[in-house]
Short mmCIF file of C-alpha atoms in Angstrom, two decimals:
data_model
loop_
_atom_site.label_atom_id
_atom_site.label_comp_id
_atom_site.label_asym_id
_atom_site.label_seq_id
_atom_site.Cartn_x
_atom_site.Cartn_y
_atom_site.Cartn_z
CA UNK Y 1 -57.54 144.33 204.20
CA UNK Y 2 -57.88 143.44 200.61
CA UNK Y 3 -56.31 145.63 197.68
CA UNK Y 4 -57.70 147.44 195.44
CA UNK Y 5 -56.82 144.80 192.48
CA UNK Y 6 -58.09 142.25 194.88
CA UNK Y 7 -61.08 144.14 195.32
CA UNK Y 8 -61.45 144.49 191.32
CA UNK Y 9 -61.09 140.72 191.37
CA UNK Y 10 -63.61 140.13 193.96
CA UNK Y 11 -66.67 142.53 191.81
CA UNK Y 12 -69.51 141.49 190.98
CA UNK Y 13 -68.97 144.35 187.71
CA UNK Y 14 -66.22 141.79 186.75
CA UNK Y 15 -68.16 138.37 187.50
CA UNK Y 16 -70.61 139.80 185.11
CA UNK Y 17 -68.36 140.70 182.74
CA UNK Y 18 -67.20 136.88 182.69
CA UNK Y 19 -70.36 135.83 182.83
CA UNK Y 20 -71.16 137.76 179.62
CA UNK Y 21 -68.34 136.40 177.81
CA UNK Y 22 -68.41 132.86 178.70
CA UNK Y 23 -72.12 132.54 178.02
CA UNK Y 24 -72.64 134.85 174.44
CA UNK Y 25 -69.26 133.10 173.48
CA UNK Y 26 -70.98 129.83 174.35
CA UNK Y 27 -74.61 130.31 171.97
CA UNK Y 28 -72.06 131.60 169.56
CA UNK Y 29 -70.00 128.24 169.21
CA UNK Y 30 -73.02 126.06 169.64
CA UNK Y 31 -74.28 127.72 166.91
CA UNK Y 32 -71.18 126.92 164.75
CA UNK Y 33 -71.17 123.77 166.23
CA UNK Y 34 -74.45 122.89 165.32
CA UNK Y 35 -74.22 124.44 161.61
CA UNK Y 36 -71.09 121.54 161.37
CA UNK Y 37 -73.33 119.24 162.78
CA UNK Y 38 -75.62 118.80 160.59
CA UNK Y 39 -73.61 120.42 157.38
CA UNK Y 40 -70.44 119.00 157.67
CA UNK Y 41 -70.30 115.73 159.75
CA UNK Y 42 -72.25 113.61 157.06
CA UNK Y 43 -69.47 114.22 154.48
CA UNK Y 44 -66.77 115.14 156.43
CA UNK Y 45 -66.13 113.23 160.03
CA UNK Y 46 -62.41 113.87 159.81
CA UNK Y 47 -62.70 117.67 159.69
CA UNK Y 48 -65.99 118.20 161.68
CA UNK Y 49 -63.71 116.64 164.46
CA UNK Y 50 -60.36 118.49 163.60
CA UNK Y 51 -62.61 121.86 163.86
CA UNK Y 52 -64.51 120.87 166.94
CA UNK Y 53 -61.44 120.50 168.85
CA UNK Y 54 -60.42 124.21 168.49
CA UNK Y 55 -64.07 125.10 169.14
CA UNK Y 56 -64.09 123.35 172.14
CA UNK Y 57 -60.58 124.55 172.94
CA UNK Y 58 -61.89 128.22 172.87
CA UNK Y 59 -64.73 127.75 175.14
CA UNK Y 60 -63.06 125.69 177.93
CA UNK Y 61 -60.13 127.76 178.10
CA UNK Y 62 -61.77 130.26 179.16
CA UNK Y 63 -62.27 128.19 182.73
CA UNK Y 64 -58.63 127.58 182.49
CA UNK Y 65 -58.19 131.86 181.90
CA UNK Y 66 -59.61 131.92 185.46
CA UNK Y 67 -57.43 129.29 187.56
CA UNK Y 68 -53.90 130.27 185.50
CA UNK Y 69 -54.72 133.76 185.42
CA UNK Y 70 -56.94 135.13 186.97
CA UNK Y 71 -56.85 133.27 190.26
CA UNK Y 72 -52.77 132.53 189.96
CA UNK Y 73 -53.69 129.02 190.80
CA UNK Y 74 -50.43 126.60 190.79
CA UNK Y 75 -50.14 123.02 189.40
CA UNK Y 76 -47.69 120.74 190.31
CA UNK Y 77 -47.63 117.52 188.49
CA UNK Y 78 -45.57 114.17 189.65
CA UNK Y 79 -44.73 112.30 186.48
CA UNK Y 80 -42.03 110.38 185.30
CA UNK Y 81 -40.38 111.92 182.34
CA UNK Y 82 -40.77 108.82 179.90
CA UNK Y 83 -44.81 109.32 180.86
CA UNK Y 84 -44.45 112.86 180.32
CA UNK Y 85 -43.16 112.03 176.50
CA UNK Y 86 -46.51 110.64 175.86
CA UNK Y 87 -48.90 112.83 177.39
CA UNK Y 88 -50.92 114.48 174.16
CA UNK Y 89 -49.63 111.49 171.77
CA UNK Y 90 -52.44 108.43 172.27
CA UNK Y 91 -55.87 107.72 173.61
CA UNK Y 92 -56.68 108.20 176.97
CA UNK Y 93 -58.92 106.75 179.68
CA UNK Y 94 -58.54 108.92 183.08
CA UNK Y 95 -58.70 107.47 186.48
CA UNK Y 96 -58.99 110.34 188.46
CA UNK Y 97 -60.64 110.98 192.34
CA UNK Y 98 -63.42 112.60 192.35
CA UNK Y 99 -62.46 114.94 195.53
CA UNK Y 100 -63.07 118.17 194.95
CA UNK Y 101 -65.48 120.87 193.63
CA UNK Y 102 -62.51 121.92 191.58
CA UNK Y 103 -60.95 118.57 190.29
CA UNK Y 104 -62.32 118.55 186.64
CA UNK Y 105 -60.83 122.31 186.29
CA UNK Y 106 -57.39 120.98 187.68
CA UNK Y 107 -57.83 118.51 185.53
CA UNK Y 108 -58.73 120.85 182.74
CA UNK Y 109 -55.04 123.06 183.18
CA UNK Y 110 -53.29 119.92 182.75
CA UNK Y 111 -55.13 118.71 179.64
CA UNK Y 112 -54.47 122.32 178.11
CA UNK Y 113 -50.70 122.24 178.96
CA UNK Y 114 -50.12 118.78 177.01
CA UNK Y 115 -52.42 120.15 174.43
CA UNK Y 116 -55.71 117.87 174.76
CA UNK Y 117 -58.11 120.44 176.05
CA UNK Y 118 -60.16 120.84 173.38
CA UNK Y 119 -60.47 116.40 173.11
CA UNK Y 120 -61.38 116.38 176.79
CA UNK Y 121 -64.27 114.16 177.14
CA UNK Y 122 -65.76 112.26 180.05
CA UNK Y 123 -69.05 110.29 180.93
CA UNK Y 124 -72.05 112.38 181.55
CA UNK Y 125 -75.53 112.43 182.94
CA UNK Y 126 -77.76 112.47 179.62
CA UNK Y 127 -79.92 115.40 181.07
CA UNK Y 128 -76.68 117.37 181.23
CA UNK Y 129 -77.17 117.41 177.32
CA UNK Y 130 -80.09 119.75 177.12
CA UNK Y 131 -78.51 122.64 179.44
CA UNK Y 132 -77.38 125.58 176.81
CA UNK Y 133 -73.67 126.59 176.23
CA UNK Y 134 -72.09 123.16 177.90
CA UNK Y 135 -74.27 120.59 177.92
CA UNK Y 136 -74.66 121.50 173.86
CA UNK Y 137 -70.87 121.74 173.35
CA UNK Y 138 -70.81 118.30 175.28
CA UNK Y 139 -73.42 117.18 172.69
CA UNK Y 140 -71.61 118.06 169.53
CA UNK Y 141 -68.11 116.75 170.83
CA UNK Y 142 -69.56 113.55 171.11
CA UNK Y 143 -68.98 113.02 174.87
CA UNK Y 144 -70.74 109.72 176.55
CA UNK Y 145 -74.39 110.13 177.65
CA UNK Y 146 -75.77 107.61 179.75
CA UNK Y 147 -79.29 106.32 180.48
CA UNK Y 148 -78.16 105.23 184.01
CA UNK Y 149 -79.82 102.04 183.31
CA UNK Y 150 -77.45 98.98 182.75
CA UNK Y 151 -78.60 97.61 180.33
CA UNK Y 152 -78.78 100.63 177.72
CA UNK Y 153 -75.59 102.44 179.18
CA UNK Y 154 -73.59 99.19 177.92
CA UNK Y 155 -74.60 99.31 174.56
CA UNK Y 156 -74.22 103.37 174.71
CA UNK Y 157 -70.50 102.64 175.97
CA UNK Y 158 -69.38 100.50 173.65
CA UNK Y 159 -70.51 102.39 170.26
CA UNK Y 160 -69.59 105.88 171.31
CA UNK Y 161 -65.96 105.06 172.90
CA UNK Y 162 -65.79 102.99 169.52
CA UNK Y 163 -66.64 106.84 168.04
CA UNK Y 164 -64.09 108.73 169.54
CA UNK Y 165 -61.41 106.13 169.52
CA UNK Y 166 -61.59 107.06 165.43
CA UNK Y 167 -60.73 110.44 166.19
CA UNK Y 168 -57.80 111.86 164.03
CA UNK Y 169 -56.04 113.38 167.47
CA UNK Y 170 -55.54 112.01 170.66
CA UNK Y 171 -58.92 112.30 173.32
CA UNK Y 172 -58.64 111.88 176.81
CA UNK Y 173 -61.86 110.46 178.54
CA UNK Y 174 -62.78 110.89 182.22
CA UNK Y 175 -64.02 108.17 184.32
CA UNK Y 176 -64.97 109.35 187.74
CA UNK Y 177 -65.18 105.71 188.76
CA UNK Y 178 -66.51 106.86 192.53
CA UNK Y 179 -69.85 108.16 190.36
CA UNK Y 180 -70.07 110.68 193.28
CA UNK Y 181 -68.31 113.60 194.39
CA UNK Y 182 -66.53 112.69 197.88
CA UNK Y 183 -68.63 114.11 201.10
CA UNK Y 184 -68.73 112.79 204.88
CA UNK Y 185 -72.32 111.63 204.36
CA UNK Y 186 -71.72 109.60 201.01
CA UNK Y 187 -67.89 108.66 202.62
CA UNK Y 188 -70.42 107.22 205.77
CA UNK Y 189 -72.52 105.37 203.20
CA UNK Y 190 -69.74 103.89 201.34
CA UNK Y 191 -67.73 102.63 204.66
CA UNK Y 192 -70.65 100.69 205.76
CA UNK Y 193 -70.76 99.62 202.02
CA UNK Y 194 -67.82 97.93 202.33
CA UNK Y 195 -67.82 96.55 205.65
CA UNK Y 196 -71.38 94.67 204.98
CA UNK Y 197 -69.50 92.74 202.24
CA UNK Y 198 -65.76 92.60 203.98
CA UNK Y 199 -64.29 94.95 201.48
CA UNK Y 200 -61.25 96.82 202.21
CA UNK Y 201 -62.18 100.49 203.60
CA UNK Y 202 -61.36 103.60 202.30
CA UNK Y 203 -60.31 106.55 204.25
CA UNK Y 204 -60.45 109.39 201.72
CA UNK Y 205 -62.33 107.78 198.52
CA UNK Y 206 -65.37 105.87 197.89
CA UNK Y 207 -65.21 102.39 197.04
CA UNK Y 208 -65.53 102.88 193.03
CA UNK Y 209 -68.32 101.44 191.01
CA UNK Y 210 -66.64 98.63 188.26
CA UNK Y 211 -69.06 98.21 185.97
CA UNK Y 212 -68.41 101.58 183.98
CA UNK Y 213 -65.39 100.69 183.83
CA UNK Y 214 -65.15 97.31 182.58
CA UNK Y 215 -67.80 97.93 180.09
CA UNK Y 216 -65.60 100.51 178.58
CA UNK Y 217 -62.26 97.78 178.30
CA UNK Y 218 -63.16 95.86 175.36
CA UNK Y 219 -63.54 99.49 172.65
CA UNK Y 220 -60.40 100.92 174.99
CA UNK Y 221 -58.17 98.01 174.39
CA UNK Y 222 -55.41 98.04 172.22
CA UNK Y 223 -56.57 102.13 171.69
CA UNK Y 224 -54.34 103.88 173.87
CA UNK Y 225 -53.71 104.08 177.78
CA UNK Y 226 -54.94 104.62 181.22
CA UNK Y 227 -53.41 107.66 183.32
CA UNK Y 228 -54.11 107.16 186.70
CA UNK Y 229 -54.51 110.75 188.21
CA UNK Y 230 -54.21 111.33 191.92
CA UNK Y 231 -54.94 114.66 192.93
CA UNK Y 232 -54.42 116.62 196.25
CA UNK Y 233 -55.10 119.75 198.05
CA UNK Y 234 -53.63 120.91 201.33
CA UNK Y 235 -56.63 120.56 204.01
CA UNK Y 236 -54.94 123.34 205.91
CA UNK Y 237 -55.00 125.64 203.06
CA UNK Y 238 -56.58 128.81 203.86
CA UNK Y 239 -57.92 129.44 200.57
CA UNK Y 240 -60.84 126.22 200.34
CA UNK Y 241 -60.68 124.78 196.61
CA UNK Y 242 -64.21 125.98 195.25
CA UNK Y 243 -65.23 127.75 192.05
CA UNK Y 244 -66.07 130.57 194.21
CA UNK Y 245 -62.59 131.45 195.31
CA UNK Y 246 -60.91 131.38 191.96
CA UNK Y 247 -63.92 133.59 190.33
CA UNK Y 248 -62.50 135.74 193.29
CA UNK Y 249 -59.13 135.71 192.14
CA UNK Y 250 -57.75 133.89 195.18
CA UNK Y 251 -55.10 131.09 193.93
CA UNK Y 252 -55.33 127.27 195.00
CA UNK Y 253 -51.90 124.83 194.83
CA UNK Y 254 -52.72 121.61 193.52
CA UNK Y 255 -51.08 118.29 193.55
CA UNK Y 256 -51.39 115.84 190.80
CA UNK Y 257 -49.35 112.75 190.88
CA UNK Y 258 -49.76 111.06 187.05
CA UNK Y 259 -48.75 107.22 186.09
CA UNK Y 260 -49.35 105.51 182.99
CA UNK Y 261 -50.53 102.54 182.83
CA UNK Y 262 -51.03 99.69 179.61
CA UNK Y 263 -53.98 97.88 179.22
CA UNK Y 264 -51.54 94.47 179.32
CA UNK Y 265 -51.37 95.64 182.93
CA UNK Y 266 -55.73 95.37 183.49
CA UNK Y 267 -57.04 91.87 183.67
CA UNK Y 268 -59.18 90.44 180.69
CA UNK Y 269 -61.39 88.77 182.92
CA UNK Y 270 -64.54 91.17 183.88
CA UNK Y 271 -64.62 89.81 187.40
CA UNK Y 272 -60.85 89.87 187.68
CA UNK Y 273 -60.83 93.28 186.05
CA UNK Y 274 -63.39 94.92 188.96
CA UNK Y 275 -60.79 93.54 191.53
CA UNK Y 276 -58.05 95.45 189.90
CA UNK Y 277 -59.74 98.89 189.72
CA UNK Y 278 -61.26 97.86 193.80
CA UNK Y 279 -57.36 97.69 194.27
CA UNK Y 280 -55.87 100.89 192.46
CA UNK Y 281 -58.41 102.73 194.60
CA UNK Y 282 -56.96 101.22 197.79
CA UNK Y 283 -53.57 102.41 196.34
CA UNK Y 284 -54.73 105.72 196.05
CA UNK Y 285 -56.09 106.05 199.16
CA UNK Y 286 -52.89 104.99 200.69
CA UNK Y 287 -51.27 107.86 198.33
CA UNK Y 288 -53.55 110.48 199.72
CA UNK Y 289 -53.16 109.34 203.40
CA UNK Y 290 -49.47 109.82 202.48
CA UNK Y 291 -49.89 113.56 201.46
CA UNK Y 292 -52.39 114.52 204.13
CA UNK Y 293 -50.28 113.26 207.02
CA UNK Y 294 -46.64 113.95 205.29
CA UNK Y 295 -47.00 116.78 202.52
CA UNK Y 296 -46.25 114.39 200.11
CA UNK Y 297 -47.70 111.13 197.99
CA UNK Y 298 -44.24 109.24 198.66
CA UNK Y 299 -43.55 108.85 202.24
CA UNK Y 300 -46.12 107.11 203.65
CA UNK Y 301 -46.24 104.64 200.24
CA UNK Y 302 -44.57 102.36 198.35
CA UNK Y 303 -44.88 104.70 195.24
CA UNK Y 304 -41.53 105.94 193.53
CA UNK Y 305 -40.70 108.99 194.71
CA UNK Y 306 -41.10 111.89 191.78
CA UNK Y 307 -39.92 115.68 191.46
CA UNK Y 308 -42.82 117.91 190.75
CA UNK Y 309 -43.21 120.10 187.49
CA UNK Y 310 -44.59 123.46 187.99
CA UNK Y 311 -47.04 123.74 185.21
CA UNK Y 312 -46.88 127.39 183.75
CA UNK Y 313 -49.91 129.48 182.45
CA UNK Y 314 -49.62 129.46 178.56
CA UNK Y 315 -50.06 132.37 176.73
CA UNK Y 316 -52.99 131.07 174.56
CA UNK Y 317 -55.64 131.01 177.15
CA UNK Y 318 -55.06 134.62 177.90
CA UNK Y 319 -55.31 135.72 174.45
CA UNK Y 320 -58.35 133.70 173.90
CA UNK Y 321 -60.20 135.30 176.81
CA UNK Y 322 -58.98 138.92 175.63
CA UNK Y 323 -60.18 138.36 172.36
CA UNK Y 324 -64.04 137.08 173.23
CA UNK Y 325 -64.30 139.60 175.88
CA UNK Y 326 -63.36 142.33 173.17
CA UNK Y 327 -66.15 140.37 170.78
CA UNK Y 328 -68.43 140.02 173.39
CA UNK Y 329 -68.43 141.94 176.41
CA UNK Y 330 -67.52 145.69 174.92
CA UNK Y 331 -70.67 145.42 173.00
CA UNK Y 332 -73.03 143.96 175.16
CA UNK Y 333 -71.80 146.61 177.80
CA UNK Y 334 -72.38 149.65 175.06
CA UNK Y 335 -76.19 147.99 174.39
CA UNK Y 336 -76.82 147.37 177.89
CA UNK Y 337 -75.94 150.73 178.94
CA UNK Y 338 -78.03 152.43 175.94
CA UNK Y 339 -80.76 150.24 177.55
CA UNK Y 340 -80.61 151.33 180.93
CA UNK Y 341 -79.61 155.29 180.42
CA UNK Y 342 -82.51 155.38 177.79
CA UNK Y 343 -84.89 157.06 180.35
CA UNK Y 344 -87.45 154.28 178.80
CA UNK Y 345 -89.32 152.40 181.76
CA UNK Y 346 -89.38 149.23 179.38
CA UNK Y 347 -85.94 149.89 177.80
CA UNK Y 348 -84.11 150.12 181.42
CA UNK Y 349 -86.49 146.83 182.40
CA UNK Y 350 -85.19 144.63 179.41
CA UNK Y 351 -81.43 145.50 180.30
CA UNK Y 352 -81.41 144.92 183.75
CA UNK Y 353 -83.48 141.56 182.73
CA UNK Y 354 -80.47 140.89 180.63
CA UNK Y 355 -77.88 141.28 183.56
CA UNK Y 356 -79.83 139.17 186.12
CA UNK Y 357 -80.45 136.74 183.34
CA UNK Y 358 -76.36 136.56 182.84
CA UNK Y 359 -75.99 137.05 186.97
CA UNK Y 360 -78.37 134.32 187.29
CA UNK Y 361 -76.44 132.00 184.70
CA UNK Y 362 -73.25 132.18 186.50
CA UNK Y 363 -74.39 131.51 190.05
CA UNK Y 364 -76.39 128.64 188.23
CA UNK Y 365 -73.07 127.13 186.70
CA UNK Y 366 -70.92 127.53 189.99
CA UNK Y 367 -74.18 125.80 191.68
CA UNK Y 368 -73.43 122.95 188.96
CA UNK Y 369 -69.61 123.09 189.70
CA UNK Y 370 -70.60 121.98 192.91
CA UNK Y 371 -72.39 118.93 192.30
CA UNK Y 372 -70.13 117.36 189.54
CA UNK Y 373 -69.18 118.38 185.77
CA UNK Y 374 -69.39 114.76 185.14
CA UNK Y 375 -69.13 111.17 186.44
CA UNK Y 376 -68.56 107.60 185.73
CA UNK Y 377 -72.13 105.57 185.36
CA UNK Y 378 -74.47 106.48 188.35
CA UNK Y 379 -76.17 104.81 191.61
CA UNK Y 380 -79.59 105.11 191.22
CA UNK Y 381 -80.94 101.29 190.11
CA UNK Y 382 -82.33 101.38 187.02
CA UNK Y 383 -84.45 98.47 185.91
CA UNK Y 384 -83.23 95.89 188.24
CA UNK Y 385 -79.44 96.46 188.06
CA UNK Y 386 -77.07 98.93 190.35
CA UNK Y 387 -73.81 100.33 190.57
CA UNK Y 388 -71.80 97.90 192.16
CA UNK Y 389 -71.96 94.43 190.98
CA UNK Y 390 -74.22 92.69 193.34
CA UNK Y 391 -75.65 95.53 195.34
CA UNK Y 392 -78.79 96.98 195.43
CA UNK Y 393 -79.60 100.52 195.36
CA UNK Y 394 -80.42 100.48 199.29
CA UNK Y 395 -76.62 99.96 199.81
CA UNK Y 396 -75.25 102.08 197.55
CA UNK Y 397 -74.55 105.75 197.89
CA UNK Y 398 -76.78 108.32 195.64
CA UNK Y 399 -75.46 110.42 193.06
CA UNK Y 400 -76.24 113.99 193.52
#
């Protein structure tokens, strides 16, 4: 039987409450975001940037509040200590499985712990753009919005990771090179994938789309590092990994093994350069086979064994969530309840309009958690050209 704080935890009182806060707090900062936009950026690209990284910071830490927190989820992160040194001192390109509903917020308590949350960036559907609170935040930070047609997304790639290579601080930028999150049906689709072309299977990923990724190589050279970012959840954990659970309070234990890699180490060649990310996914999938079936990503590898760090909960993402819920929710609660104990039919009807509005919101965004916060260039064919080189969009698997 659950506890009475568990039972807090699991309210829908206190959903709404975070529901309240993480939306108003989002207009607010688009607002502020957008006023820098269009007042500041022109003159000013150094600062608008410098700014926009706390902005940022403040909204998506609020996600974070919820694993470290709230939810007492645990991180522990594989990493050799001369890798460690760097984390949150260069340019980043992430190579990260695309797994879990929960990845990008994993991924999202490391990036705050080296201190790179608020530079996060990753590759995007362009419709995600238009949705209020993130897709606008997305907009202003300058993330990369594709077309999902080849021959635009190219051109797209190579000015705006040319953009945020010039940032002052260091930016990390996520490449889900799967495009997809990982599911039986698209895993089926992808196995038969590879065996009508007498590519090497994979077990727990799906063979990753290359041309994302070497489109990106010639702006990312010579401009920081790739971190190769393995992550893992116990299968037989009782408590599944979903946005659900941790609004619920109920903690997850992740596994992320990190390794640094130089670009010296990725071949110039485009072809030659496919092959190499085709064959860092087969590494990883022997990595993950090596956790599922012996708790660790060691044993069952040829990877040097590592002794995890505990990430702990910093202090800032709590006080960041105290203060907007003390800006936001204690007077929205104090209108809202004026509304609905006014005793005025239309009154009561525009505040409980409010609260399903903000109920309605939050089930929206875990519905969105759920498909993918963002991915490396599509499936869907797009004017004669597809994800993988050579395929056609018959063969590939669809991107939610």
């Amino acid at each position: 039987m659950a506890g009475p704080w568990s039972m807090v935890k699991q309210s829908t009182l206190m959903h709404l409450c975070f529901a309240i806060s993480y939306f108003t707090s989002g207009l607010i900062i688009n607002t502020v975001q957008c006023v820098l936009y269009f007042g500041l950026k022109p003159f000013n690209k150094r600062l608008y940037r410098k700014i926009g990284y706390y902005l940022c910071y403040s909204f998506y830490s609020q996600l974070v509040f919820l694993a470290d927190w709230w939810s007492g989820s645990t991180l522990y992160v594989y990493i050799s200590d001369e890798d460690l040194k760097h984390c949150g001192k260069e340019h980043v390109l992430l190579l990260m499985n695309h797994t879990y509903e929960v990845d990008w917020l994993v991924g999202w308590m490391f990036c705050e712990k080296v201190g790179v949350l608020g530079n996060c960036k990753a590759y995007a559907k362009k419709v995600i753009q238009y949705i209020p609170t993130v897709g606008w935040a997305w907009k202003f930070a300058e993330f990369v919005f594709l077309e999902r047609s080849f021959d635009k997304d190219k051109e797209i790639i190579g000015r705006q990771i040319k953009e945020i290579m010039d940032y002052p601080d260091p930016v990390w930028l996520l490449l889900n090179a799967e495009g997809t999150r990982f599911t039986e049906k698209k895993h089926e689709a992808s196995i038969k994938f590879a065996r009508d072309r007498g590519m090497v299977e994979l077990k727990h990923h799906l063979i990753p789309r290359t041309k994302g990724f070497t489109a990106s190589l010639p702006e990312l050279r010579n401009r920081g590092v790739i971190l190769d970012i393995q992550l893992a959840i116990n299968k037989d954990s009782p408590i599944k990994p979903t946005i659900f659970n941790i609004l619920n309070g109920k903690p997850i234990e992740a596994h992320m093994h990190v390794r640094r890699i130089t670009y010296d180490q990725v071949p110039e060649d485009e072809t030659q350069a496919a092959e190499w990310l085709q064959e860092l996914f087969r590494q990883k999938d022997i990595m993950q086979e090596s956790f599922h079936k012996h708790g660790d990503f060691f044993t069952g590898s040829n990877v040097t064994r590592k002794v995890p760090v505990k990430l702990q909960p910093r202090l800032q993402t709590l006080i960041n969530m105290v203060a907007w819920n003390v800006l936001t929710v204690v007077p929205m609660t104090y209108y809202l309840l004026q509304l609905l104990i006014s005793g005025e039919f239309m009154y009561f009807s525009i505040g409980a309009s409010i609260l399903t509005a903000f109920y309605g919101l939050m089930v929206k965004a875990i519905g969105m958690s759920k498909i993918s916060k963002a991915s490396s260039y599509g499936s869907e064919k797009k004017n004669g050209h597809s994800l993988h080189n050579g395929s056609s969009t018959n063969e590939t698997t669809k991107t939610k």
